[in-house]
Coordinates of C-alpha atoms and ligand atoms in Angstrom, one line a residue:
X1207 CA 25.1 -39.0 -49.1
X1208 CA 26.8 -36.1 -47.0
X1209 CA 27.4 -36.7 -43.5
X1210 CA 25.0 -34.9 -41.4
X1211 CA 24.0 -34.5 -37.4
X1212 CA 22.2 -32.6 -35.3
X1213 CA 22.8 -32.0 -31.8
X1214 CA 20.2 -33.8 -29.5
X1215 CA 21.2 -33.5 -25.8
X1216 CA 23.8 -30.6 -24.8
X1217 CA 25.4 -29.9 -20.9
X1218 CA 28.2 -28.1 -19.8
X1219 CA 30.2 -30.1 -17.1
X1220 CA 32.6 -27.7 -15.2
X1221 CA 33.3 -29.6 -12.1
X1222 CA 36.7 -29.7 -12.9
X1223 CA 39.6 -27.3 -14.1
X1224 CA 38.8 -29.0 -17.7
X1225 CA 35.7 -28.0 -19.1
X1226 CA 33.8 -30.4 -21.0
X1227 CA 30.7 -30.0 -23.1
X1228 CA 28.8 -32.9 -23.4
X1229 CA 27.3 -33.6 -26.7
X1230 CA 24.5 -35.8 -27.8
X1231 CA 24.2 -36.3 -31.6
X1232 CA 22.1 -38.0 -34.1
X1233 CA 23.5 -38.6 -37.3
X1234 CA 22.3 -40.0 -40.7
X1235 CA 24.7 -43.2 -40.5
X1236 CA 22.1 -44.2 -37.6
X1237 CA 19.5 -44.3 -41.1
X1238 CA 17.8 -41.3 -39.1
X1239 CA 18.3 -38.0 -41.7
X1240 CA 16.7 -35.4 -40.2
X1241 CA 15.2 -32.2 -42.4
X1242 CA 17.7 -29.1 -42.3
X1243 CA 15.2 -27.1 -40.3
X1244 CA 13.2 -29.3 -38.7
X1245 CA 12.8 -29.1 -34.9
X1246 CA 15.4 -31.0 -33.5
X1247 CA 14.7 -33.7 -32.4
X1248 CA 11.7 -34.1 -34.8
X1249 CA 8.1 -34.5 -31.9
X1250 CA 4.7 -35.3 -32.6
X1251 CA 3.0 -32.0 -33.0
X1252 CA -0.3 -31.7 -30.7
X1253 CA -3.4 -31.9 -32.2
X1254 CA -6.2 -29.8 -30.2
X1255 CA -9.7 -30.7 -30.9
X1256 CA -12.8 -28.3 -31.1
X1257 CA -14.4 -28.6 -27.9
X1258 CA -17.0 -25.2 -28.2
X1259 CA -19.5 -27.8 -28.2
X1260 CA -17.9 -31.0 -26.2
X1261 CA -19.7 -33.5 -23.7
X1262 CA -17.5 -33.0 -21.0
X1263 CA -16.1 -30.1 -19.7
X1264 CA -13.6 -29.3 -16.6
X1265 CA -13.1 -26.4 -14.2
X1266 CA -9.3 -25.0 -13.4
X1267 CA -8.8 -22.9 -10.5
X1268 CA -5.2 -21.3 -11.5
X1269 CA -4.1 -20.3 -15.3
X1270 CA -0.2 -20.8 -14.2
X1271 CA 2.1 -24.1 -15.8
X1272 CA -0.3 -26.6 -14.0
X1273 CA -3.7 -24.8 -15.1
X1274 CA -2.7 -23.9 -18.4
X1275 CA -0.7 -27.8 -19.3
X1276 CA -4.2 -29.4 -17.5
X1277 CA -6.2 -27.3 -20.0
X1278 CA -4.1 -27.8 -23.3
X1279 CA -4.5 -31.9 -22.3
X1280 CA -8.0 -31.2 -21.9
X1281 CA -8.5 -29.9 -25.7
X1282 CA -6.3 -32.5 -27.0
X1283 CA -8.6 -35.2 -25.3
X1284 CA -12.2 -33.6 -26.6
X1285 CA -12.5 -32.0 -23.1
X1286 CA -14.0 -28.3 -22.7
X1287 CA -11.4 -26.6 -19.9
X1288 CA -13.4 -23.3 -18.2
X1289 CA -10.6 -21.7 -16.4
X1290 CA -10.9 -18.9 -13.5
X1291 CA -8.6 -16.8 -13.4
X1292 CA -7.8 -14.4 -10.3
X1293 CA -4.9 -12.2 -12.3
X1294 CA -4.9 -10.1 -15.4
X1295 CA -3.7 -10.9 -19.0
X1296 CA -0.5 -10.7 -19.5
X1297 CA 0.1 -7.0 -21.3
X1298 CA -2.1 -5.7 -18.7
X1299 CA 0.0 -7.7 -15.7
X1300 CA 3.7 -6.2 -17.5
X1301 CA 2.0 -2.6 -16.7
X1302 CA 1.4 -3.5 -12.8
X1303 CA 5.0 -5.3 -12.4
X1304 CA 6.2 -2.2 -13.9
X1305 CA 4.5 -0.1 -11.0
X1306 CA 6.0 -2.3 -8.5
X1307 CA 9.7 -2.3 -9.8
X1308 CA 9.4 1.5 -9.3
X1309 CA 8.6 0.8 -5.9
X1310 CA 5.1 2.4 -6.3
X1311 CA 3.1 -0.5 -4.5
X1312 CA 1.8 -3.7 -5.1
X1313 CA -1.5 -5.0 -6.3
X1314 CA -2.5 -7.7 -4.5
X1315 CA -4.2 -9.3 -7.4
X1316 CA -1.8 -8.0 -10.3
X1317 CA 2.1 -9.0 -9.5
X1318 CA 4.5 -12.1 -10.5
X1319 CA 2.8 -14.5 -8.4
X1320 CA -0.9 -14.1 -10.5
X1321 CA -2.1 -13.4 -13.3
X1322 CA -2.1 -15.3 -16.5
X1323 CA 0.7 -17.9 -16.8
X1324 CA 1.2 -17.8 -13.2
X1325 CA 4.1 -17.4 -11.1
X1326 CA 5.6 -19.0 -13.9
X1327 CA 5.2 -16.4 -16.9
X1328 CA 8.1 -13.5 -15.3
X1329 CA 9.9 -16.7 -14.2
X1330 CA 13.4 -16.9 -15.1
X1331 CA 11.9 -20.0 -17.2
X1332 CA 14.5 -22.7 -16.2
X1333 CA 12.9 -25.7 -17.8
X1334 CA 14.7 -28.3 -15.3
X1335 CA 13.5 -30.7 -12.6
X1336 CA 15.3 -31.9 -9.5
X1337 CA 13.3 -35.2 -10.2
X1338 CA 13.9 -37.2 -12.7
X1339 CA 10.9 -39.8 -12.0
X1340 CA 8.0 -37.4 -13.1
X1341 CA 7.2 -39.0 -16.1
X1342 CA 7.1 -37.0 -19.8
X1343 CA 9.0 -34.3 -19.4
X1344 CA 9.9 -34.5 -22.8
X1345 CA 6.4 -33.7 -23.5
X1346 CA 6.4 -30.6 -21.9
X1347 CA 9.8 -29.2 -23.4
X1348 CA 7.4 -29.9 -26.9
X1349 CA 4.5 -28.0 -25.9
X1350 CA 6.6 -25.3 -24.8
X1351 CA 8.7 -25.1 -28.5
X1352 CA 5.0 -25.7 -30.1
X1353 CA 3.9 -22.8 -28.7
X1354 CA 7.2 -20.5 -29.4
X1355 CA 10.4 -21.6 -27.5
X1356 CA 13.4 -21.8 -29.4
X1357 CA 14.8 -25.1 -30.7
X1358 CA 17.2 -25.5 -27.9
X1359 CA 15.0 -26.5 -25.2
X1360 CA 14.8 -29.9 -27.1
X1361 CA 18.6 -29.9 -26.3
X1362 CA 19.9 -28.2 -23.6
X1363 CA 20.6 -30.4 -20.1
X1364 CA 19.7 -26.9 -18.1
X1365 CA 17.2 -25.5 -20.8
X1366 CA 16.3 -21.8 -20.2
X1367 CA 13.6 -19.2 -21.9
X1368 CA 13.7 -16.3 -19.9
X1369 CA 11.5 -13.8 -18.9
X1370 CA 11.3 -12.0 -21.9
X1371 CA 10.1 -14.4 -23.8
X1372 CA 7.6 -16.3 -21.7
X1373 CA 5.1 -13.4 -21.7
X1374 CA 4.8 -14.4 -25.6
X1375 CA 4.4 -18.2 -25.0
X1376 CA 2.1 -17.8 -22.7
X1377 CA -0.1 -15.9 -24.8
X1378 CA -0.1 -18.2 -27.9
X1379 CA -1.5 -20.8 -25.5
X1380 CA -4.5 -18.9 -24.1
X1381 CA -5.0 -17.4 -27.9
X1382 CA -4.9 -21.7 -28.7
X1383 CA -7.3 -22.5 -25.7
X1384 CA -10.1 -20.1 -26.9
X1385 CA -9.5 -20.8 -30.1
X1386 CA -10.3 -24.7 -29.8
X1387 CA -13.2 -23.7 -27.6
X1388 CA -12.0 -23.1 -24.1
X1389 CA -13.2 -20.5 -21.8
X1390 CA -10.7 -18.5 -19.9
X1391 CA -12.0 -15.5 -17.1
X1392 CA -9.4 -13.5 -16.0
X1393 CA -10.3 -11.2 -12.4
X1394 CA -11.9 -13.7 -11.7
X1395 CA -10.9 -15.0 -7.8
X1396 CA -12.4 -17.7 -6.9
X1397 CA -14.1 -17.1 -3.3
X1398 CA -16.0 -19.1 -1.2
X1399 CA -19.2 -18.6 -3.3
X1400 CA -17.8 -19.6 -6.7
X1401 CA -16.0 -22.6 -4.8
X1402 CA -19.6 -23.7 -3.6
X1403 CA -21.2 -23.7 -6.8
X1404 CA -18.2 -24.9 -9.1
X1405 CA -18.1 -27.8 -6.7
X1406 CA -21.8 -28.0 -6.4
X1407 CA -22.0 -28.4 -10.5
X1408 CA -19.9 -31.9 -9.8
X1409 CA -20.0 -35.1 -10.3
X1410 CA -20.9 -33.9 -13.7
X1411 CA -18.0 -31.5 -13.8
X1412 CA -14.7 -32.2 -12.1
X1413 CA -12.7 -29.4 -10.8
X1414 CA -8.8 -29.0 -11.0
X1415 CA -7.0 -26.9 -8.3
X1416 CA -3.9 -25.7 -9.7
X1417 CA -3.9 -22.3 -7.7
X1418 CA -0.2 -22.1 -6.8
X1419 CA 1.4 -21.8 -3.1
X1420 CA 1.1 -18.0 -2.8
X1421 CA -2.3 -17.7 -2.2
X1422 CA -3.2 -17.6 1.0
X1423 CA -6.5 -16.3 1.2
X1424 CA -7.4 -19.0 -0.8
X1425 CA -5.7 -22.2 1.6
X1426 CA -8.2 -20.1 4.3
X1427 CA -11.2 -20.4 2.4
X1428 CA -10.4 -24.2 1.6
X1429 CA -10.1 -24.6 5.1
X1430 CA -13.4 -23.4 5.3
X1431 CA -15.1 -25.5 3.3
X1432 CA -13.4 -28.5 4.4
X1433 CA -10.8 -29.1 2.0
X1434 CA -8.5 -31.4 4.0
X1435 CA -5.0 -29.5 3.7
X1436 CA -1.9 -30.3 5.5
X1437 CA 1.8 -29.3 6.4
X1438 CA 4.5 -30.2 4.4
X1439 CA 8.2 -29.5 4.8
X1440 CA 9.5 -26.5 3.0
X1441 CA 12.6 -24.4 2.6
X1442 CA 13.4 -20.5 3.2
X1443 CA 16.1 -18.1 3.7
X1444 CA 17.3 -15.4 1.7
X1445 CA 18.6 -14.4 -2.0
X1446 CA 22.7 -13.9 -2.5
X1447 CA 23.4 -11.7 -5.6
X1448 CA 27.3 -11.7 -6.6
X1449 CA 29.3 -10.0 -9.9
X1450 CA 28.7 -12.2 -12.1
X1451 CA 32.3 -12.0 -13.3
X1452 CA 33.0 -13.1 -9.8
X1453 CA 31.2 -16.2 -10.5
X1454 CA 32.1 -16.6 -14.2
X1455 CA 35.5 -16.9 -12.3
X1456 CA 35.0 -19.4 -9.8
X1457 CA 32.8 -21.7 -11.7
X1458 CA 35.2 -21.4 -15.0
X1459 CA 38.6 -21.1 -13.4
X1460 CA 39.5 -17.7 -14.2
X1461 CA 38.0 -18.1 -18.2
X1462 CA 39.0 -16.0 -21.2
X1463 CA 36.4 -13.3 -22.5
X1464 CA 35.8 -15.6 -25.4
X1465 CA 35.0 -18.8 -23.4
X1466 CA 32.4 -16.6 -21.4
X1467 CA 30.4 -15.8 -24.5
X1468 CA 30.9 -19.5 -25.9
X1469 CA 29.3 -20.9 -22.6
X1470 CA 27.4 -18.1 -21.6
X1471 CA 27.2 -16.9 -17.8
X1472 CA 28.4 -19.3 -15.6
X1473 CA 26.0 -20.7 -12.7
X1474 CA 26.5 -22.6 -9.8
X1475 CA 24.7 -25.3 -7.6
X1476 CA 25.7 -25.4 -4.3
X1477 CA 24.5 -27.6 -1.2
X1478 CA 25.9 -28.8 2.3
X1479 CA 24.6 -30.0 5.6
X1480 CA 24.2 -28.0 8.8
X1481 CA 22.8 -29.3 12.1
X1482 CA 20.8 -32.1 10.3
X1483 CA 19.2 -29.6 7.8
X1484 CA 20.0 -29.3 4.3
X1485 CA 21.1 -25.6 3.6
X1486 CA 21.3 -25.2 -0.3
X1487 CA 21.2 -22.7 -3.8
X1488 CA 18.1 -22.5 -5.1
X1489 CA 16.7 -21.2 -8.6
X1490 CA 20.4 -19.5 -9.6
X1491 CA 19.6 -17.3 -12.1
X1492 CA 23.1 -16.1 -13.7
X1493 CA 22.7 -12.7 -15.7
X1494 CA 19.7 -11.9 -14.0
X1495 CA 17.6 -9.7 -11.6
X1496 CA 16.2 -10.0 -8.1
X1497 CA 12.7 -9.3 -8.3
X1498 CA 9.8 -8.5 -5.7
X1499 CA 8.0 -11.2 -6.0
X1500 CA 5.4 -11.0 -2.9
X1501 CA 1.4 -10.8 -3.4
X1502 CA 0.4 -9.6 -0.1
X1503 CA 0.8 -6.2 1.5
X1504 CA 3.0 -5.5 4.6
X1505 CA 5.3 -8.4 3.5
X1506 CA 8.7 -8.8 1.6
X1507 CA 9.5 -11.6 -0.2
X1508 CA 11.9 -12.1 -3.3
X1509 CA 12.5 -14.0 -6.0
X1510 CA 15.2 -14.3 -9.0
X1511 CA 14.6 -14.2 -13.2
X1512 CA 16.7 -13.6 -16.2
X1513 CA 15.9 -12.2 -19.6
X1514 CA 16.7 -15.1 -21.9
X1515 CA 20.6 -13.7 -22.9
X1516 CA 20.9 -13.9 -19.2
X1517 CA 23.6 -10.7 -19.7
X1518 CA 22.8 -8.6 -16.7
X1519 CA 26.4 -8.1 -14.7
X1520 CA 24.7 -9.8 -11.5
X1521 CA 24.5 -13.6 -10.4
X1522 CA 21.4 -14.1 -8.1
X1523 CA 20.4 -17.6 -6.2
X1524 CA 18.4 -18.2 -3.7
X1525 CA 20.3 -19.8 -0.5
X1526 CA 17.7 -21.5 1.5
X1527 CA 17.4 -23.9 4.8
X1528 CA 15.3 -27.0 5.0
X1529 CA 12.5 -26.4 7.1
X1530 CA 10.4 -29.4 8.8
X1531 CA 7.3 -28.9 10.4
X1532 CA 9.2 -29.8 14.3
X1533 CA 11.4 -26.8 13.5
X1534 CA 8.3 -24.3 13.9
X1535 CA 6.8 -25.6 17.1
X1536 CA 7.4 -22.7 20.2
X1537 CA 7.0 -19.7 17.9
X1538 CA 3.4 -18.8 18.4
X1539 CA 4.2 -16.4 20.6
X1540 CA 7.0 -14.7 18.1
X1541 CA 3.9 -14.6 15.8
X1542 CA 1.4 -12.9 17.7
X1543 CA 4.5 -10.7 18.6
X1544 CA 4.0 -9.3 15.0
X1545 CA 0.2 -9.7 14.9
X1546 CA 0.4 -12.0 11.5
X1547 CA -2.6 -13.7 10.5
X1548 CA -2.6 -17.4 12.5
X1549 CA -3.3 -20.7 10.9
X1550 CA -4.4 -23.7 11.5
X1551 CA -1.2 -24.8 9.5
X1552 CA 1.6 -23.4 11.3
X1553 CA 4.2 -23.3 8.3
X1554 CA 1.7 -21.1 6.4
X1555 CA 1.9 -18.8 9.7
X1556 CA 5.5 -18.9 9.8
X1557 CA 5.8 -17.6 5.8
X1558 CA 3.2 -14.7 7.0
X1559 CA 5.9 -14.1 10.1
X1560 CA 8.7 -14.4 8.3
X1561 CA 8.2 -12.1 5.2
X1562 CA 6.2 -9.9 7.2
X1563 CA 9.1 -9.4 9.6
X1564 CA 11.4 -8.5 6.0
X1565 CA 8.5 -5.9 5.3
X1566 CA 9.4 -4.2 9.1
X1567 CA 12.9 -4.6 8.0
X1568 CA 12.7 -3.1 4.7
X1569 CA 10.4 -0.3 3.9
X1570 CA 7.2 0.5 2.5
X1571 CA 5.9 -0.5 -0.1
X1572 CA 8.9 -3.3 -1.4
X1573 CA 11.9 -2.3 -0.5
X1574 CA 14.3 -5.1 0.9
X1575 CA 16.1 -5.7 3.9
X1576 CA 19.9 -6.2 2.5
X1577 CA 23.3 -6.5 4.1
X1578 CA 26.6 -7.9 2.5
X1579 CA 27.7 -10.9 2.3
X1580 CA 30.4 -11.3 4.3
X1581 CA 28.8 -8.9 7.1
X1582 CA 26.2 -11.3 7.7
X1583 CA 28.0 -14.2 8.5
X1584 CA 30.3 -12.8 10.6
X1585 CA 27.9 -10.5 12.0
X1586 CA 28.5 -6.6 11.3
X1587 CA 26.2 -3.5 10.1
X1588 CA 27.1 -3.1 6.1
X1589 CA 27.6 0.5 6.3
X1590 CA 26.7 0.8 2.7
X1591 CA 25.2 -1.8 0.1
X1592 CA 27.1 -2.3 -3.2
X1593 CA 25.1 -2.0 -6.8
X1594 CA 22.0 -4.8 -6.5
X1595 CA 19.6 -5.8 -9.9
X1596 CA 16.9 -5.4 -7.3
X1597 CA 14.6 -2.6 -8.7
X1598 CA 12.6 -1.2 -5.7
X1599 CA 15.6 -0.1 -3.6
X1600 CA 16.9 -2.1 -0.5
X1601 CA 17.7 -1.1 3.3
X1602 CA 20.6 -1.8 5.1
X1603 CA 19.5 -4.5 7.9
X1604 CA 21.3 -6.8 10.7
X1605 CA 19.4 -9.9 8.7
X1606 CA 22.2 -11.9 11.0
X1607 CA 20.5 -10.4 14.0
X1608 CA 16.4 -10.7 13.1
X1609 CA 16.4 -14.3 11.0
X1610 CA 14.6 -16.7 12.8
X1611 CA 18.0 -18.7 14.3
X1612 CA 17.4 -22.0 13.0
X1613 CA 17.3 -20.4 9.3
X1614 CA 19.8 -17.6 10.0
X1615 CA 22.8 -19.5 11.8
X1616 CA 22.7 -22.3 9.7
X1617 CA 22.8 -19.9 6.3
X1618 CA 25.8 -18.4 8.0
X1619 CA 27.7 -21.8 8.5
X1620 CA 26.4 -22.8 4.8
X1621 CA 28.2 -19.5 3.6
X1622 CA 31.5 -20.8 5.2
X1623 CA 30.9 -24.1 3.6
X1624 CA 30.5 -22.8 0.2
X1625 CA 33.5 -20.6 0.2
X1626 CA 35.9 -23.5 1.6
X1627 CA 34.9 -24.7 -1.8
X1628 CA 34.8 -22.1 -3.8
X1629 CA 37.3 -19.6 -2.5
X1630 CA 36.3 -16.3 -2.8
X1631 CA 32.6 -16.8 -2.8
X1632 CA 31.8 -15.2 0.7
X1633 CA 32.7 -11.7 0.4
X1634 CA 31.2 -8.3 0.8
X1635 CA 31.2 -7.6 -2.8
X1636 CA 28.0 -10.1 -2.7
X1637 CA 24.6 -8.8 -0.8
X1638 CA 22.1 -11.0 0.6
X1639 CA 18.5 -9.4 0.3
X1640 CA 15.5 -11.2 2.8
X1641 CA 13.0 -13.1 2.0
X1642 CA 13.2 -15.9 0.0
X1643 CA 9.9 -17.7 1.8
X1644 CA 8.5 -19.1 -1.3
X1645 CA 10.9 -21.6 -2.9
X1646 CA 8.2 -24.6 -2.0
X1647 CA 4.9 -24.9 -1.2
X1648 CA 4.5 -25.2 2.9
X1649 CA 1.2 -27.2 2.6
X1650 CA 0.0 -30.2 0.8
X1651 CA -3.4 -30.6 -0.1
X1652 CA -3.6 -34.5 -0.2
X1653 CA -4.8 -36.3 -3.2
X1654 CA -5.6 -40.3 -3.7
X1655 CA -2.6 -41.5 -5.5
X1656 CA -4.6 -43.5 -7.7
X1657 CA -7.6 -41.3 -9.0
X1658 CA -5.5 -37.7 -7.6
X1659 CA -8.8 -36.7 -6.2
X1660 CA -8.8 -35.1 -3.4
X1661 CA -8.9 -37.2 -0.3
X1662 CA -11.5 -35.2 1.0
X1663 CA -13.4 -33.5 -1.8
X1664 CA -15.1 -35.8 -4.4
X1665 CA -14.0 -34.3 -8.3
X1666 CA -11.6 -31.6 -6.6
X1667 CA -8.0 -32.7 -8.3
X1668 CA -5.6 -30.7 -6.3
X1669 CA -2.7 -29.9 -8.8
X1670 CA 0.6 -28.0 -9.3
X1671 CA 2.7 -26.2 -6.8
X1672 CA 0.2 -25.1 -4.3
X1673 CA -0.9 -29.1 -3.8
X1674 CA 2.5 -29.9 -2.4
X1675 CA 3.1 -32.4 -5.3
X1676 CA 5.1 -30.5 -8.0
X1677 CA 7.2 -27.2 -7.7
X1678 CA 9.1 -25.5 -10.6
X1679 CA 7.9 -25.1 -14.0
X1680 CA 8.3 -28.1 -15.5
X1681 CA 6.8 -30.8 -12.7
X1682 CA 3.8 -28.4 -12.7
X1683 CA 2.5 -28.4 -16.0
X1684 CA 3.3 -32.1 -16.0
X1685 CA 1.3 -32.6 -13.1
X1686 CA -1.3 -30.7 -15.2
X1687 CA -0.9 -33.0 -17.7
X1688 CA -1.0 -35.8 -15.3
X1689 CA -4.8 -34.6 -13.9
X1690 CA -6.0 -34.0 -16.9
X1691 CA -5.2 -37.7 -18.3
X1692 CA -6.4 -38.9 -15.3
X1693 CA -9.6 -36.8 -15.2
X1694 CA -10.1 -37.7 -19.2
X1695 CA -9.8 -41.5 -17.9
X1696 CA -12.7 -40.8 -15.5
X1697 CA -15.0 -40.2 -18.5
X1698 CA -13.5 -43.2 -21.0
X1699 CA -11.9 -41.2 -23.0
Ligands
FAD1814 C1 10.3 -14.7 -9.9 C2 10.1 -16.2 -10.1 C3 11.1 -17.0 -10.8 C4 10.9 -18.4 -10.9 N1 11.8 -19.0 -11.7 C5 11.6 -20.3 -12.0 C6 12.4 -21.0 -12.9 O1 13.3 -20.5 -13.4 N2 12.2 -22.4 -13.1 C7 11.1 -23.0 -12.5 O2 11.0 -24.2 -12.7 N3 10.3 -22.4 -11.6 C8 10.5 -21.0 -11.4 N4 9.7 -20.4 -10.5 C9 8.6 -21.1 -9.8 C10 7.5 -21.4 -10.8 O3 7.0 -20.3 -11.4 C11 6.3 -22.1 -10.1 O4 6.8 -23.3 -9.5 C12 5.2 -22.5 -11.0 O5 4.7 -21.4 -11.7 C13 4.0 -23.1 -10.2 O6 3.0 -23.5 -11.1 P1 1.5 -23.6 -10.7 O7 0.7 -23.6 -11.9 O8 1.4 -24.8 -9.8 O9 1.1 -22.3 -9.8 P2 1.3 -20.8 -10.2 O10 2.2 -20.6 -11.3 O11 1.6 -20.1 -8.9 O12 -0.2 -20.4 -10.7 C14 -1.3 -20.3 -9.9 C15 -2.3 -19.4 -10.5 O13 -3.5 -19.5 -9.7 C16 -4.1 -18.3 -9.6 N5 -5.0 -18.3 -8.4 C17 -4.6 -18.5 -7.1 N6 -5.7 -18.5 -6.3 C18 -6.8 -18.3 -7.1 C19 -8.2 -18.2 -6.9 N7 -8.7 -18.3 -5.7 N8 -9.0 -18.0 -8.0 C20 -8.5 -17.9 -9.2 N9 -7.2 -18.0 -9.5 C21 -6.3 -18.2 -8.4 C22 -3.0 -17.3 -9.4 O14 -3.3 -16.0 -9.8 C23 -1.9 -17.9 -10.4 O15 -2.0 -17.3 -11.6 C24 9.8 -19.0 -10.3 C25 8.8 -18.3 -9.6 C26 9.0 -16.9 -9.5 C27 8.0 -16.1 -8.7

């Protein structure tokens, strides 16, 4: 028989001088022949039940990775999901991002953080976890190629879809949802009065909150009712966009054109220590965009995505600093300085300070405080900014003067660190743009870790990013999953 393999784990490791790329294959002398174009490798395809007419059904708060994962699980266990929705479909959400790239305002219920497919559908759709403990991750690379993804997120060490092709994914799974029987209502916020009565419809009907970490209006009217929510440690700072050729450079040791389009852009992960607080890269997106990725007005906050060729000529990361709850204590009267909405949870306040401080910084409606590189850390006006992805249009601004000092000074030493080890990284010919405030969730909403109940809300499953127990993509939709197994187990199934 002829020798064949397929390629079922792929990383690049370019730590050193040497490049190596790792390959995992499978080949037919193991007895495993695999089909020429069968996925690779080969999965057990979900099978979704009709559930128009099921005993049990579920409500989801949220349709982002969490909501929607919790409500394919649902199906595939003979359980009717009923999802609410506060965002718009996707084609109609495209048309409001569009408005807000132009820098023609935001709509507070329309923008990357809601609408269908969550914060995560303009993502840049990195399918990677820090954690490697969250159980079947696997699973959700599957579900994701079921539904459209190419064949390489089976693969790749540091899979990636991009952000022109979630949209599409996204939309095969609601089409799969209401197709099998689920409900989905889009513009559809759930307030206090819907809580009440979704709530009130329990023990009958459990309810999954998988609403996200950018909705603040909604932590309030948790409060209200009672939900028991806490603080949680969190990170923020601000985004670094470089040339990306700078960075192909560092990270691949001055590489030929050639190696560049055999490895694709070259990304970096950077992290040091400064004054017992971890300052680090987060979300790198190489051949990508900085986006405005805010949902409230009177604030600035971005974010990063790439298109899946990841070929823009810009490198963006977020650089944030740890943040523990200790660190915020003494500021109230820097927030009532700016007249922010106050909390009972103080790192929810200090997010409202911080990006509403960016806003004063910036400009109406999105455009973002910026100063170079190299300025900020050593402390200078940038005179002018160079060439940015970011859409809106940015400002020049003394970030190194109006950051909070215990995120600001310890960026500036992280910078150092960074370039003693990769030389060349600080520079002017990179810009820093503020905020990046949403990188975690600043709250937990605590859950039994047995049932994932709430602790103090009978058949209320706090879920996803907004509970404090998952962030990214991929540990959100498998903490979907993980509710809606356990949820499924409450009813025998
Ligand atoms: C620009 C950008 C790039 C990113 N890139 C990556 C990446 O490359 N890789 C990665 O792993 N992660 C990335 N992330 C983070 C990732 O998208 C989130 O971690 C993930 O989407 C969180 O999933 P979730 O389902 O918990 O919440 P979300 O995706 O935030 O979804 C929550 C949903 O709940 C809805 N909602 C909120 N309140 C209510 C209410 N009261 N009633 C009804 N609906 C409500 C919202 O409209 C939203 O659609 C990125 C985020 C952004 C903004």
């Amino acid at each position: 028989m002829e020798q064949q393999f397929r390629v079922v784990k792929r990383s690049v490791d370019a730590r050193q001088r040497q490049l190596k790329v790792n390959l995992t294959l499978l080949t037919n002398d193991n007895g495993q022949f695999i089909e020429k174009d069968a996925p690779i490798p080969l999965y057990e395809a979900p099978i979704f039940h009709d559930v128009h007419h099921a005993q049990h059904s579920v409500n989801i708060i949220g349709a982002g990775p969490a909501g929607l994962f919790a409500a394919l699980t649902l199906i595939e266990n003979g359980i009717k999901p009923i999802i609410y929705e506060r965002g718009k479909q996707v084609a109609e959400r495209k048309k409001d991002i569009a408005i807000l790239n132009r820098n023609q305002g935001l709509n507070t219920e329309s923008n990357y953080c809601f609408g269908e497919g969550g914060a995560g559908t303009f993502s840049d759709g990195k399918l990677y976890s820090r954690s490697k403990k969250r159980g079947n991750m696997q699973r959700v690379m599957e579900l994701f190629h079921h539904f459209g993804a190419k064949d390489n997120i089976l693969y790749e060490a540091h899979a990636h879809i991009g952000s022109d092709k979630l949209p599409n994914i996204i939309r095969s799974m609601r089409e799969c949802i209401i197709e099998h029987g689920g409900e989905i209502h889009f513009s559809t916020c759930v307030d206090e009065s819907l809580f009440q009565s979704l709530i009130a419809s329990s023990p009958h009907r459990p309810t999954i909150l998988a609403i996200g970490h950018s909705a603040h209006d909604t932590y309030q009217m948790l409060m209200n009712e009672g939900v028991q929510l806490e603080d949680k440690g969190c990170a923020m700072g601000v985004r670094a966009e470089h040339p990306q050729a700078l960075i192909n450079r560092l990270m691949y040791h001055d590489p030929s054109p050639e190696l560049v389009q055999l490895l694709g852009n070259a990304s970096y992960s950077l992290v040091t220590q400064v004054q017992g607080r971890g300052v680090y890269s987060f979300c790198m997106c190489p051949g990508g965009h900085i986006v405005p990725a805010g949902s409230a007005l009177n604030s600035c906050v971005v974010n990063g995505m790439s298109a899946s060729h990841r070929n823009s000529p810009f490198a963006n990361s977020g650089m944030v600093v740890e943040i523990r709850p200790e660190d915020l204590a003494g500021l109230v009267l820097e927030f009532r300085s700016l007249g922010v909405q106050e909390f009972k949870l103080q790192g929810l306040t200090f997010q409202q300070y911080l990006e509403h401080l960016a806003y004063k910084h910036g400009g109406a409606p999105s455009l973002a405080p910026a100063q170079r590189l190299k300025d900020f850390v050593d402390g200078r006006h940038s005179q002018t900014l160079p060439a940015c992805s970011y859409l809106p249009g940015m400002v020049s601004s003394r970030l190194d003067e109006w950051l909070p000092a215990h995120i600001g000074k310890r960026l500036q030493q992280g910078f150092r660190d960074f370039d003693r080890k990769y030389r060349g990284f600080l520079t002017n010919d990179a810009v820093i743009l503020g905020v990046e405030s949403r990188s975690s969730s600043a709250v937990r909403i605590p859950r039994d870790p047995d049932t994932l109940q709430s602790v103090s809300t009978p058949d209320l499953y706090p879920c996803g990013e907004g509970a404090g127990y998952a962030g990214g993509i991929t540990s959100c939709a498998l903490d979907g999953i993980n509710v809606a197994l356990a949820i499924a187990h409450t009813f025998n199934l």
